[in-house]
Short mmCIF file of C-alpha atoms and ligand atoms in Angstrom, two decimals:
data_model
loop_
_atom_site.label_atom_id
_atom_site.label_comp_id
_atom_site.label_asym_id
_atom_site.label_seq_id
_atom_site.Cartn_x
_atom_site.Cartn_y
_atom_site.Cartn_z
CA UNK A 417 -79.98 20.37 -16.78
CA UNK A 418 -76.96 20.25 -14.52
CA UNK A 419 -77.55 21.18 -10.88
CA UNK A 420 -74.88 23.22 -9.05
CA UNK A 421 -74.93 21.93 -5.57
CA UNK A 422 -73.73 24.55 -2.91
CA UNK A 423 -71.85 23.35 0.31
CA UNK A 424 -69.64 25.30 2.84
CA UNK A 425 -67.28 25.20 5.63
CA UNK A 426 -68.60 27.46 8.31
CA UNK A 427 -66.39 29.05 11.22
CA UNK A 428 -64.58 32.00 12.47
CA UNK A 429 -61.69 32.10 11.25
CA UNK A 430 -62.17 29.79 8.33
CA UNK A 431 -59.83 31.45 5.59
CA UNK A 432 -57.09 29.15 6.37
CA UNK A 433 -59.49 26.07 5.98
CA UNK A 434 -58.30 23.30 3.55
CA UNK A 435 -61.70 22.04 3.09
CA UNK A 436 -62.67 23.86 -0.13
CA UNK A 437 -59.60 22.57 -1.88
CA UNK A 438 -60.29 19.00 -0.69
CA UNK A 439 -63.96 19.01 -1.75
CA UNK A 440 -63.03 20.68 -4.90
CA UNK A 441 -60.47 18.11 -5.87
CA UNK A 442 -63.09 15.31 -5.10
CA UNK A 443 -65.86 17.24 -7.08
CA UNK A 444 -63.47 17.73 -10.03
CA UNK A 445 -62.16 14.05 -10.01
CA UNK A 446 -65.62 12.57 -9.59
CA UNK A 447 -67.55 14.85 -12.05
CA UNK A 448 -69.74 16.42 -9.48
CA UNK A 449 -71.17 19.84 -9.72
CA UNK A 450 -70.18 21.34 -6.41
CA UNK A 451 -69.60 24.80 -5.32
CA UNK A 452 -68.01 24.61 -1.90
CA UNK A 453 -66.91 27.89 -0.10
CA UNK A 454 -65.50 28.92 2.90
CA UNK A 455 -68.09 31.16 4.91
CA UNK A 456 -66.99 33.38 7.87
CA UNK A 457 -69.62 33.39 10.44
CA UNK A 458 -69.02 34.83 13.98
CA UNK A 459 -70.27 33.20 17.07
CA UNK A 460 -72.95 35.79 17.58
CA UNK A 461 -74.35 35.52 13.88
CA UNK A 462 -74.22 31.66 13.63
CA UNK A 463 -77.75 31.00 15.06
CA UNK A 464 -79.49 33.54 12.72
CA UNK A 465 -77.40 32.55 9.58
CA UNK A 466 -78.46 28.89 9.99
CA UNK A 467 -82.19 29.99 10.09
CA UNK A 468 -81.70 31.83 6.82
CA UNK A 469 -80.02 28.84 5.40
CA UNK A 470 -82.68 26.49 6.64
CA UNK A 471 -85.42 28.80 5.20
CA UNK A 472 -84.11 29.96 1.78
CA UNK A 473 -80.77 28.39 1.31
CA UNK A 474 -79.98 26.39 -1.89
CA UNK A 475 -77.56 24.12 0.39
CA UNK A 476 -76.63 20.57 0.07
CA UNK A 477 -74.62 21.06 3.62
CA UNK A 478 -72.19 22.51 5.72
CA UNK A 479 -69.17 21.45 7.46
CA UNK A 480 -68.89 23.35 10.90
CA UNK A 481 -65.84 24.23 12.42
CA UNK A 482 -64.70 26.03 15.55
CA UNK A 483 -66.47 27.61 17.38
CA UNK A 484 -69.65 26.56 16.19
CA UNK A 485 -69.80 22.64 16.57
CA UNK A 486 -71.70 22.48 19.83
CA UNK A 487 -74.23 25.29 18.86
CA UNK A 488 -74.81 23.32 15.47
CA UNK A 489 -75.80 20.28 17.45
CA UNK A 490 -78.08 22.26 19.68
CA UNK A 491 -79.77 24.15 16.82
CA UNK A 492 -80.06 21.36 14.32
CA UNK A 493 -83.83 19.91 14.14
CA UNK A 494 -82.46 16.29 14.38
CA UNK A 495 -79.09 14.59 15.36
CA UNK A 496 -77.91 11.41 14.18
CA UNK A 497 -76.64 9.38 17.08
CA UNK A 498 -73.06 10.20 16.02
CA UNK A 499 -73.59 13.63 17.66
CA UNK A 500 -74.60 12.10 21.07
CA UNK A 501 -71.25 11.03 22.96
CA UNK A 502 -69.02 14.20 21.51
CA UNK A 503 -71.98 16.55 21.99
CA UNK A 504 -70.92 18.34 18.92
CA UNK A 505 -71.71 18.23 15.05
CA UNK A 506 -69.20 18.99 12.33
CA UNK A 507 -71.76 18.33 9.65
CA UNK A 508 -75.04 19.55 9.03
CA UNK A 509 -77.32 18.59 6.06
CA UNK A 510 -80.23 20.66 4.70
CA UNK A 511 -82.98 18.23 3.88
CA UNK A 512 -86.31 19.65 3.03
CA UNK A 513 -86.34 22.75 5.28
CA UNK A 514 -84.65 20.75 8.07
CA UNK A 515 -81.12 20.68 9.53
CA UNK A 516 -79.90 17.23 10.49
CA UNK A 517 -76.72 17.22 12.58
CA UNK A 518 -73.91 14.72 12.15
CA UNK A 519 -70.55 14.07 13.48
CA UNK A 520 -67.84 12.64 11.24
CA UNK A 521 -64.94 13.80 13.45
CA UNK A 522 -64.72 10.95 15.83
CA UNK A 523 -64.89 8.59 13.25
CA UNK A 524 -62.58 10.25 11.05
CA UNK A 525 -60.00 10.47 14.09
CA UNK A 526 -60.14 6.52 14.51
CA UNK A 527 -59.84 5.98 10.73
CA UNK A 528 -56.81 8.30 10.64
CA UNK A 529 -55.23 6.38 13.55
CA UNK A 530 -56.00 3.15 11.86
CA UNK A 531 -54.41 4.15 8.43
CA UNK A 532 -51.16 5.48 10.30
CA UNK A 533 -50.91 2.18 12.15
CA UNK A 534 -51.43 3.91 15.55
CA UNK A 535 -53.16 1.84 18.46
CA UNK A 536 -56.39 2.75 20.01
CA UNK A 537 -57.75 -0.48 21.49
CA UNK A 538 -56.53 -1.35 24.92
CA UNK A 539 -54.35 1.41 25.35
CA UNK A 540 -53.39 4.24 27.91
CA UNK A 541 -54.56 7.60 26.27
CA UNK A 542 -53.76 11.02 27.40
CA UNK A 543 -55.86 13.88 25.83
CA UNK A 544 -54.47 17.30 26.15
CA UNK A 545 -57.44 20.18 26.14
CA UNK A 546 -60.89 20.29 27.42
CA UNK A 547 -62.90 21.89 24.33
CA UNK A 548 -64.82 20.45 21.86
CA UNK A 549 -61.90 19.06 19.91
CA UNK A 550 -60.95 17.10 23.10
CA UNK A 551 -64.36 15.81 23.85
CA UNK A 552 -64.34 14.33 20.11
CA UNK A 553 -60.84 12.87 20.84
CA UNK A 554 -62.05 11.48 24.20
CA UNK A 555 -65.32 10.16 22.68
CA UNK A 556 -63.42 8.27 19.72
CA UNK A 557 -60.99 6.87 22.30
CA UNK A 558 -63.60 5.60 24.40
CA UNK A 559 -65.47 4.01 21.29
CA UNK A 560 -62.39 2.46 20.37
CA UNK A 561 -61.93 0.42 23.48
CA UNK A 562 -59.05 2.32 25.11
CA UNK A 563 -58.10 0.77 28.47
CA UNK A 564 -57.74 4.21 29.99
CA UNK A 565 -58.25 7.96 28.85
CA UNK A 566 -56.88 10.98 31.05
CA UNK A 567 -57.68 14.45 30.22
CA UNK A 568 -55.24 17.20 30.89
CA UNK A 569 -55.98 20.79 30.59
CA UNK A 570 -54.53 24.38 31.22
CA UNK A 571 -57.68 25.43 33.16
CA UNK A 572 -58.44 22.71 35.92
CA UNK A 573 -62.42 23.43 35.90
CA UNK A 574 -62.82 22.53 32.04
CA UNK A 575 -60.75 19.40 32.69
CA UNK A 576 -63.04 18.39 35.57
CA UNK A 577 -66.29 19.18 33.36
CA UNK A 578 -65.10 16.63 30.79
CA UNK A 579 -63.85 14.38 33.13
CA UNK A 580 -67.20 14.17 34.90
CA UNK A 581 -69.02 13.84 31.45
CA UNK A 582 -66.94 10.85 30.28
CA UNK A 583 -65.93 9.49 33.56
CA UNK A 584 -62.18 9.78 32.81
CA UNK A 585 -59.33 11.12 34.98
CA UNK A 586 -58.36 14.66 34.85
CA UNK A 587 -55.43 16.94 35.48
CA UNK A 588 -53.56 20.05 34.61
CA UNK A 589 -50.97 20.46 31.90
CA UNK A 590 -48.21 20.26 34.50
CA UNK A 591 -49.57 17.05 35.55
CA UNK A 592 -49.50 15.84 32.01
CA UNK A 593 -45.80 16.72 31.47
CA UNK A 594 -45.00 14.61 34.56
CA UNK A 595 -46.95 11.76 33.93
CA UNK A 596 -46.58 11.39 30.24
CA UNK A 597 -44.43 8.24 30.28
CA UNK A 598 -47.35 6.46 31.44
CA UNK A 599 -49.26 6.84 28.05
CA UNK A 600 -49.21 4.87 24.74
CA UNK A 601 -50.73 7.77 22.76
CA UNK A 602 -51.03 11.50 23.50
CA UNK A 603 -53.42 13.68 21.66
CA UNK A 604 -53.01 17.37 21.41
CA UNK A 605 -56.56 18.54 21.28
CA UNK A 606 -55.71 22.17 22.61
CA UNK A 607 -55.67 25.41 20.12
CA UNK A 608 -52.18 26.18 21.44
CA UNK A 609 -50.80 25.48 17.90
CA UNK A 610 -52.39 28.71 16.78
CA UNK A 611 -50.45 30.45 19.21
CA UNK A 612 -47.39 28.41 17.84
CA UNK A 613 -46.53 26.69 20.93
CA UNK A 614 -46.89 23.39 22.35
CA UNK A 615 -49.12 23.09 25.41
CA UNK A 616 -46.41 21.22 27.27
CA UNK A 617 -43.58 22.78 28.60
CA UNK A 618 -39.91 22.49 26.90
CA UNK A 619 -37.94 19.52 28.00
CA UNK A 620 -41.13 17.13 28.59
CA UNK A 621 -40.20 13.79 28.06
CA UNK A 622 -41.79 11.54 25.83
CA UNK A 623 -41.61 7.78 25.75
CA UNK A 624 -39.66 6.71 22.80
CA UNK A 625 -42.38 3.78 21.70
CA UNK A 626 -45.37 6.22 22.31
CA UNK A 627 -47.47 8.04 19.72
CA UNK A 628 -48.05 11.74 19.57
CA UNK A 629 -51.17 12.95 17.72
CA UNK A 630 -51.78 16.40 16.76
CA UNK A 631 -55.42 17.48 15.70
CA UNK A 632 -54.14 20.67 14.22
CA UNK A 633 -52.25 20.57 10.65
CA UNK A 634 -50.94 24.04 10.38
CA UNK A 635 -47.79 23.91 10.29
CA UNK A 636 -47.66 20.20 9.21
CA UNK A 637 -45.34 19.60 12.01
CA UNK A 638 -46.81 21.55 14.83
CA UNK A 639 -44.62 22.73 17.90
CA UNK A 640 -46.31 19.75 20.01
CA UNK A 641 -45.12 17.16 17.10
CA UNK A 642 -41.75 18.87 16.92
CA UNK A 643 -41.18 18.26 20.57
CA UNK A 644 -42.57 14.71 20.66
CA UNK A 645 -40.44 13.84 17.58
CA UNK A 646 -37.29 15.10 19.45
CA UNK A 647 -38.22 12.92 22.35
CA UNK A 648 -38.39 9.83 20.07
CA UNK A 649 -42.16 9.39 19.91
CA UNK A 650 -43.73 8.69 16.79
CA UNK A 651 -45.97 11.29 15.48
CA UNK A 652 -48.94 11.82 13.36
CA UNK A 653 -50.45 15.25 12.31
CA UNK A 654 -53.97 16.39 11.70
CA UNK A 655 -54.14 16.27 7.89
CA UNK A 656 -55.23 12.65 8.19
CA UNK A 657 -58.28 13.26 10.43
CA UNK A 658 -59.40 16.16 8.15
CA UNK A 659 -59.12 14.13 4.91
CA UNK A 660 -61.09 11.23 6.54
CA UNK A 661 -63.80 13.22 8.14
CA UNK A 662 -64.29 14.95 4.83
CA UNK A 663 -64.50 11.58 3.06
CA UNK A 664 -67.26 10.58 5.42
CA UNK A 665 -68.80 14.05 4.92
CA UNK A 666 -68.77 13.26 1.09
CA UNK A 667 -70.56 9.96 1.69
CA UNK A 668 -73.44 12.08 3.76
CA UNK A 669 -73.73 14.49 1.19
CA UNK A 670 -73.66 12.23 -2.19
CA UNK A 671 -74.29 8.72 -0.64
CA UNK A 672 -70.92 7.66 -2.15
CA UNK A 673 -67.94 5.90 -0.46
CA UNK A 674 -64.75 7.53 -1.62
CA UNK A 675 -62.19 4.68 -2.79
CA UNK A 676 -59.16 4.69 -0.75
CA UNK A 677 -57.25 6.00 -3.76
CA UNK A 678 -59.05 9.09 -3.75
CA UNK A 679 -58.59 9.70 -0.10
CA UNK A 680 -54.77 8.76 -0.42
CA UNK A 681 -54.62 11.33 -3.46
CA UNK A 682 -56.10 14.22 -1.33
CA UNK A 683 -53.87 13.58 1.54
CA UNK A 684 -50.86 13.75 -0.80
CA UNK A 685 -52.35 16.85 -2.33
CA UNK A 686 -52.41 18.49 0.97
CA UNK A 687 -49.56 17.46 2.27
CA UNK A 688 -47.62 19.24 -0.47
CA UNK A 689 -49.42 22.40 0.33
CA UNK A 690 -46.77 24.48 2.05
P1 LIG B 397 -62.16 23.44 20.33
O1 LIG B 397 -63.29 23.66 19.84
O2 LIG B 397 -61.07 23.60 19.16
O3 LIG B 397 -61.59 22.52 21.27
P2 LIG B 397 -61.95 25.59 22.41
O4 LIG B 397 -63.47 25.14 22.93
O5 LIG B 397 -61.78 26.93 22.29
O6 LIG B 397 -61.66 24.82 20.84
O7 LIG B 397 -60.84 24.85 23.19
C1 LIG B 397 -59.68 25.09 23.12
C2 LIG B 397 -58.72 24.29 24.21
O8 LIG B 397 -57.28 24.64 24.02
C3 LIG B 397 -58.92 24.40 25.41
O9 LIG B 397 -58.66 23.30 26.27
C4 LIG B 397 -57.75 25.56 26.27
O10 LIG B 397 -57.60 25.45 27.21
P3 LIG B 397 -58.19 26.24 28.57
O11 LIG B 397 -59.62 25.58 28.75
O12 LIG B 397 -57.20 26.21 29.55
O13 LIG B 397 -58.59 27.75 27.76
C5 LIG B 397 -56.69 24.95 25.16
N1 LIG B 397 -55.82 26.00 24.80
C6 LIG B 397 -55.99 27.16 24.08
N2 LIG B 397 -54.69 27.93 24.13
C7 LIG B 397 -53.78 27.06 24.68
C8 LIG B 397 -52.48 27.40 24.94
N3 LIG B 397 -51.56 28.47 24.61
N4 LIG B 397 -51.62 26.48 26.04
C9 LIG B 397 -52.63 25.27 26.58
N5 LIG B 397 -53.73 25.06 26.10
C10 LIG B 397 -54.32 26.10 25.31
#
Protein backbone atom coordinates (compact mmCIF):
# COMPACT_ATOMS: atom_id res chain seq x y z
CA UNK A 1 0.00 0.00 0.00
CA UNK A 2 1.43 3.36 -0.93
CA UNK A 3 1.05 5.85 1.88
CA UNK A 4 0.73 9.49 0.94
CA UNK A 5 2.69 11.63 3.36
CA UNK A 6 1.54 15.19 4.00
CA UNK A 7 3.67 18.24 4.65
CA UNK A 8 3.12 21.98 4.41
CA UNK A 9 4.73 25.36 4.55
CA UNK A 10 2.83 27.34 7.16
CA UNK A 11 2.94 31.15 7.22
CA UNK A 12 1.13 34.38 6.48
CA UNK A 13 1.50 35.30 3.66
CA UNK A 14 2.40 31.97 2.09
CA UNK A 15 1.01 32.08 -1.45
CA UNK A 16 4.37 33.33 -2.78
CA UNK A 17 6.32 30.42 -1.27
CA UNK A 18 8.46 28.31 -3.60
CA UNK A 19 8.67 25.46 -1.07
CA UNK A 20 5.73 23.45 -2.54
CA UNK A 21 7.43 23.56 -5.95
CA UNK A 22 10.78 22.57 -4.46
CA UNK A 23 9.48 19.61 -2.44
CA UNK A 24 7.26 18.57 -5.37
CA UNK A 25 10.32 18.44 -7.63
CA UNK A 26 12.34 16.32 -5.23
CA UNK A 27 9.40 14.01 -4.43
CA UNK A 28 8.82 13.35 -8.13
CA UNK A 29 12.50 12.83 -8.92
CA UNK A 30 13.03 10.52 -5.94
CA UNK A 31 9.77 8.54 -6.14
CA UNK A 32 8.34 9.73 -2.81
CA UNK A 33 4.58 9.99 -2.24
CA UNK A 34 4.48 13.44 -0.71
CA UNK A 35 1.66 15.99 -0.77
CA UNK A 36 3.21 19.33 0.17
CA UNK A 37 0.88 22.32 0.37
CA UNK A 38 0.99 26.00 1.31
CA UNK A 39 -1.08 26.57 4.45
CA UNK A 40 -2.00 30.15 5.30
CA UNK A 41 -2.34 30.51 9.06
CA UNK A 42 -2.57 33.88 10.79
CA UNK A 43 -0.50 34.65 13.88
CA UNK A 44 -3.68 34.57 15.97
CA UNK A 45 -4.62 31.08 14.71
CA UNK A 46 -1.18 29.45 14.82
CA UNK A 47 -1.31 27.94 18.29
CA UNK A 48 -4.75 26.39 17.79
CA UNK A 49 -3.90 25.09 14.32
CA UNK A 50 -0.79 23.44 15.72
CA UNK A 51 -2.82 21.80 18.51
CA UNK A 52 -5.22 20.32 15.95
CA UNK A 53 -2.34 19.14 13.82
CA UNK A 54 -0.64 17.52 16.79
CA UNK A 55 -3.80 15.70 17.84
CA UNK A 56 -5.36 14.68 14.53
CA UNK A 57 -2.99 15.52 11.78
CA UNK A 58 -1.79 13.09 9.19
CA UNK A 59 1.29 15.30 9.10
CA UNK A 60 4.87 14.30 8.50
CA UNK A 61 6.10 17.82 9.11
CA UNK A 62 5.77 21.52 8.47
CA UNK A 63 8.11 24.16 7.27
CA UNK A 64 7.32 27.25 9.30
CA UNK A 65 7.84 30.70 7.91
CA UNK A 66 7.11 34.31 8.95
CA UNK A 67 5.58 35.26 11.29
CA UNK A 68 5.54 31.94 13.19
CA UNK A 69 9.15 30.84 13.69
CA UNK A 70 9.56 32.01 17.28
CA UNK A 71 6.12 30.74 18.33
CA UNK A 72 6.87 27.40 16.69
CA UNK A 73 9.94 27.01 18.92
CA UNK A 74 7.94 27.97 22.02
CA UNK A 75 4.98 25.68 21.30
CA UNK A 76 6.92 22.54 20.34
CA UNK A 77 7.09 19.64 22.80
CA UNK A 78 10.81 19.33 22.23
CA UNK A 79 13.48 21.50 20.59
CA UNK A 80 16.56 20.22 18.82
CA UNK A 81 19.76 22.07 19.89
CA UNK A 82 19.74 23.80 16.46
CA UNK A 83 16.83 25.91 17.78
CA UNK A 84 18.66 27.22 20.87
CA UNK A 85 20.81 29.99 19.41
CA UNK A 86 18.38 31.52 16.89
CA UNK A 87 15.47 30.98 19.31
CA UNK A 88 13.33 30.11 16.30
CA UNK A 89 12.25 26.99 14.42
CA UNK A 90 11.60 26.66 10.70
CA UNK A 91 10.79 22.93 10.82
CA UNK A 92 8.24 21.07 12.95
CA UNK A 93 8.14 17.26 12.85
CA UNK A 94 5.05 15.37 14.01
CA UNK A 95 6.11 12.16 15.73
CA UNK A 96 3.70 9.98 17.76
CA UNK A 97 1.51 12.91 18.84
CA UNK A 98 4.50 15.08 19.70
CA UNK A 99 5.87 18.12 17.94
CA UNK A 100 9.66 18.34 17.52
CA UNK A 101 11.20 21.67 16.48
CA UNK A 102 14.36 22.08 14.40
CA UNK A 103 16.18 24.95 12.74
CA UNK A 104 17.67 24.33 9.31
CA UNK A 105 17.81 28.06 8.37
CA UNK A 106 21.08 28.64 10.19
CA UNK A 107 22.95 25.76 8.55
CA UNK A 108 21.17 26.41 5.22
CA UNK A 109 22.47 29.97 5.27
CA UNK A 110 26.03 28.80 5.94
CA UNK A 111 25.78 26.09 3.26
CA UNK A 112 24.64 28.69 0.71
CA UNK A 113 27.54 31.01 1.59
CA UNK A 114 30.00 28.12 1.22
CA UNK A 115 28.48 27.00 -2.09
CA UNK A 116 28.81 30.54 -3.48
CA UNK A 117 32.37 30.90 -2.25
CA UNK A 118 31.42 33.70 0.14
CA UNK A 119 33.52 33.91 3.30
CA UNK A 120 32.28 33.52 6.88
CA UNK A 121 35.26 32.52 9.08
CA UNK A 122 37.35 35.39 10.46
CA UNK A 123 35.40 38.11 8.65
CA UNK A 124 33.72 41.33 9.72
CA UNK A 125 30.01 40.99 9.03
CA UNK A 126 27.06 43.39 9.22
CA UNK A 127 23.49 42.14 9.56
CA UNK A 128 20.71 44.55 8.57
CA UNK A 129 17.47 43.91 10.50
CA UNK A 130 16.68 42.71 13.98
CA UNK A 131 13.82 40.21 13.58
CA UNK A 132 13.87 36.43 13.44
CA UNK A 133 15.70 36.30 10.10
CA UNK A 134 18.41 38.60 11.47
CA UNK A 135 18.76 36.45 14.62
CA UNK A 136 19.31 33.37 12.42
CA UNK A 137 21.97 35.22 10.38
CA UNK A 138 23.78 36.41 13.52
CA UNK A 139 23.66 32.90 15.03
CA UNK A 140 25.04 31.47 11.77
CA UNK A 141 27.89 33.96 11.50
CA UNK A 142 28.85 33.40 15.13
CA UNK A 143 28.81 29.64 14.59
CA UNK A 144 30.96 30.00 11.48
CA UNK A 145 33.60 31.95 13.41
CA UNK A 146 33.11 35.47 12.05
CA UNK A 147 35.59 37.79 13.80
CA UNK A 148 32.99 40.52 14.24
CA UNK A 149 29.23 40.77 13.76
CA UNK A 150 27.34 44.08 13.94
CA UNK A 151 23.56 44.46 13.83
CA UNK A 152 21.88 47.49 12.27
CA UNK A 153 18.16 48.12 12.37
CA UNK A 154 15.63 50.82 11.53
CA UNK A 155 14.30 50.73 15.08
CA UNK A 156 17.13 51.14 17.60
CA UNK A 157 15.41 49.18 20.39
CA UNK A 158 15.20 45.90 18.52
CA UNK A 159 18.82 46.29 17.43
CA UNK A 160 19.82 46.76 21.08
CA UNK A 161 17.84 43.69 22.12
CA UNK A 162 19.60 41.52 19.52
CA UNK A 163 22.93 43.08 20.47
CA UNK A 164 22.44 42.18 24.14
CA UNK A 165 21.28 38.68 23.31
CA UNK A 166 24.28 37.83 21.13
CA UNK A 167 26.88 40.21 22.56
CA UNK A 168 27.39 41.96 19.21
CA UNK A 169 27.49 45.68 18.43
CA UNK A 170 24.36 47.52 17.29
CA UNK A 171 23.40 50.63 15.36
CA UNK A 172 20.77 52.16 13.14
CA UNK A 173 20.51 51.82 9.37
CA UNK A 174 22.02 55.30 8.93
CA UNK A 175 25.03 54.16 10.99
CA UNK A 176 25.26 51.13 8.68
CA UNK A 177 25.35 53.29 5.55
CA UNK A 178 28.23 55.31 7.00
CA UNK A 179 30.20 52.30 8.28
CA UNK A 180 29.60 49.85 5.45
CA UNK A 181 33.12 49.89 4.05
CA UNK A 182 34.40 48.25 7.25
CA UNK A 183 32.59 44.99 6.44
CA UNK A 184 33.51 41.98 4.32
CA UNK A 185 29.94 40.64 4.24
CA UNK A 186 26.65 42.54 4.55
CA UNK A 187 23.47 40.52 5.03
CA UNK A 188 20.06 42.03 4.35
CA UNK A 189 17.75 40.31 6.85
CA UNK A 190 15.08 43.03 6.81
CA UNK A 191 11.72 42.58 5.14
CA UNK A 192 12.18 45.90 3.30
CA UNK A 193 12.29 43.94 0.03
CA UNK A 194 8.57 43.21 0.43
CA UNK A 195 8.10 46.98 0.16
CA UNK A 196 10.33 46.91 -2.93
CA UNK A 197 13.00 49.08 -1.34
CA UNK A 198 16.53 48.66 -0.02
CA UNK A 199 16.98 49.23 3.72
CA UNK A 200 20.00 51.43 2.86
CA UNK A 201 19.57 54.94 1.49
CA UNK A 202 20.27 55.60 -2.18
CA UNK A 203 23.92 56.29 -2.89
CA UNK A 204 25.26 54.09 -0.06
CA UNK A 205 28.78 53.04 -1.04
CA UNK A 206 29.73 49.35 -0.99
CA UNK A 207 33.34 48.23 -0.85
CA UNK A 208 34.04 46.56 -4.20
CA UNK A 209 35.56 43.39 -2.74
CA UNK A 210 32.77 42.91 -0.18
CA UNK A 211 29.86 40.46 -0.39
CA UNK A 212 26.22 41.53 -0.21
CA UNK A 213 23.80 38.74 0.69
CA UNK A 214 20.02 39.05 0.71
CA UNK A 215 17.89 36.51 2.54
CA UNK A 216 14.98 37.51 0.30
CA UNK A 217 14.55 36.00 -3.16
CA UNK A 218 11.68 37.94 -4.72
CA UNK A 219 12.60 39.51 -7.08
CA UNK A 220 15.76 37.50 -7.75
CA UNK A 221 17.77 40.71 -7.73
CA UNK A 222 16.32 42.62 -4.78
CA UNK A 223 16.68 46.42 -4.57
CA UNK A 224 19.43 45.84 -1.95
CA UNK A 225 21.38 43.53 -4.28
CA UNK A 226 20.93 45.91 -7.23
CA UNK A 227 22.37 48.70 -5.08
CA UNK A 228 25.29 46.51 -3.97
CA UNK A 229 26.05 45.34 -7.51
CA UNK A 230 26.04 48.94 -8.73
CA UNK A 231 28.58 49.64 -5.99
CA UNK A 232 30.81 46.81 -7.22
CA UNK A 233 30.11 44.30 -4.42
CA UNK A 234 29.65 40.60 -5.11
CA UNK A 235 26.05 39.54 -4.60
CA UNK A 236 24.18 36.47 -3.44
CA UNK A 237 20.38 36.16 -3.36
CA UNK A 238 18.21 34.12 -1.03
CA UNK A 239 17.33 31.24 -3.37
CA UNK A 240 20.45 29.28 -2.39
CA UNK A 241 19.55 29.48 1.28
CA UNK A 242 15.95 28.50 0.52
CA UNK A 243 17.07 25.38 -1.34
CA UNK A 244 19.72 24.41 1.21
CA UNK A 245 17.50 24.78 4.27
CA UNK A 246 14.91 22.73 2.36
CA UNK A 247 17.49 20.02 1.60
CA UNK A 248 18.23 19.80 5.34
CA UNK A 249 14.47 19.67 6.00
CA UNK A 250 14.19 16.81 3.48
CA UNK A 251 16.80 14.93 5.49
CA UNK A 252 14.74 15.43 8.65
CA UNK A 253 11.57 14.27 6.87
CA UNK A 254 13.02 11.19 5.16
CA UNK A 255 16.44 10.50 6.68
CA UNK A 256 17.88 10.91 3.19
CA UNK A 257 20.74 13.28 2.32
CA UNK A 258 19.99 14.72 -1.10
CA UNK A 259 22.86 14.42 -3.57
CA UNK A 260 24.46 17.70 -4.63
CA UNK A 261 23.08 17.33 -8.17
CA UNK A 262 19.51 17.23 -6.81
CA UNK A 263 20.19 20.44 -4.88
CA UNK A 264 21.75 22.07 -7.95
CA UNK A 265 18.86 20.98 -10.22
CA UNK A 266 16.31 22.45 -7.81
CA UNK A 267 18.23 25.71 -7.60
CA UNK A 268 18.41 25.93 -11.41
CA UNK A 269 14.66 25.27 -11.62
CA UNK A 270 13.82 28.01 -9.11
CA UNK A 271 16.20 30.45 -10.75
CA UNK A 272 14.23 30.01 -13.97
CA UNK A 273 10.94 30.93 -12.26
CA UNK A 274 10.08 34.46 -13.47
P1 LIG B 1 11.53 38.28 10.08
O1 LIG B 1 10.96 37.13 10.86
O2 LIG B 1 11.48 38.07 8.59
O3 LIG B 1 12.86 38.71 10.56
P2 LIG B 1 10.30 40.52 11.46
O4 LIG B 1 10.58 39.92 12.78
O5 LIG B 1 8.96 41.14 11.18
O6 LIG B 1 10.48 39.48 10.26
O7 LIG B 1 11.46 41.61 11.19
C1 LIG B 1 11.44 42.45 10.06
C2 LIG B 1 12.71 43.27 10.05
O8 LIG B 1 12.73 44.06 8.84
C3 LIG B 1 12.82 44.27 11.19
O9 LIG B 1 14.19 44.39 11.52
C4 LIG B 1 12.29 45.57 10.56
O10 LIG B 1 12.76 46.75 11.16
P3 LIG B 1 12.03 47.39 12.46
O11 LIG B 1 12.43 46.52 13.63
O12 LIG B 1 12.60 48.75 12.55
O13 LIG B 1 10.57 47.36 12.17
C5 LIG B 1 12.86 45.43 9.19
N1 LIG B 1 12.14 46.22 8.16
C6 LIG B 1 10.91 45.99 7.66
N2 LIG B 1 10.60 46.88 6.69
C7 LIG B 1 11.68 47.69 6.57
C8 LIG B 1 11.99 48.81 5.72
N3 LIG B 1 11.13 49.27 4.80
N4 LIG B 1 13.21 49.40 5.88
C9 LIG B 1 14.09 48.94 6.77
N5 LIG B 1 13.86 47.88 7.61
C10 LIG B 1 12.67 47.26 7.50
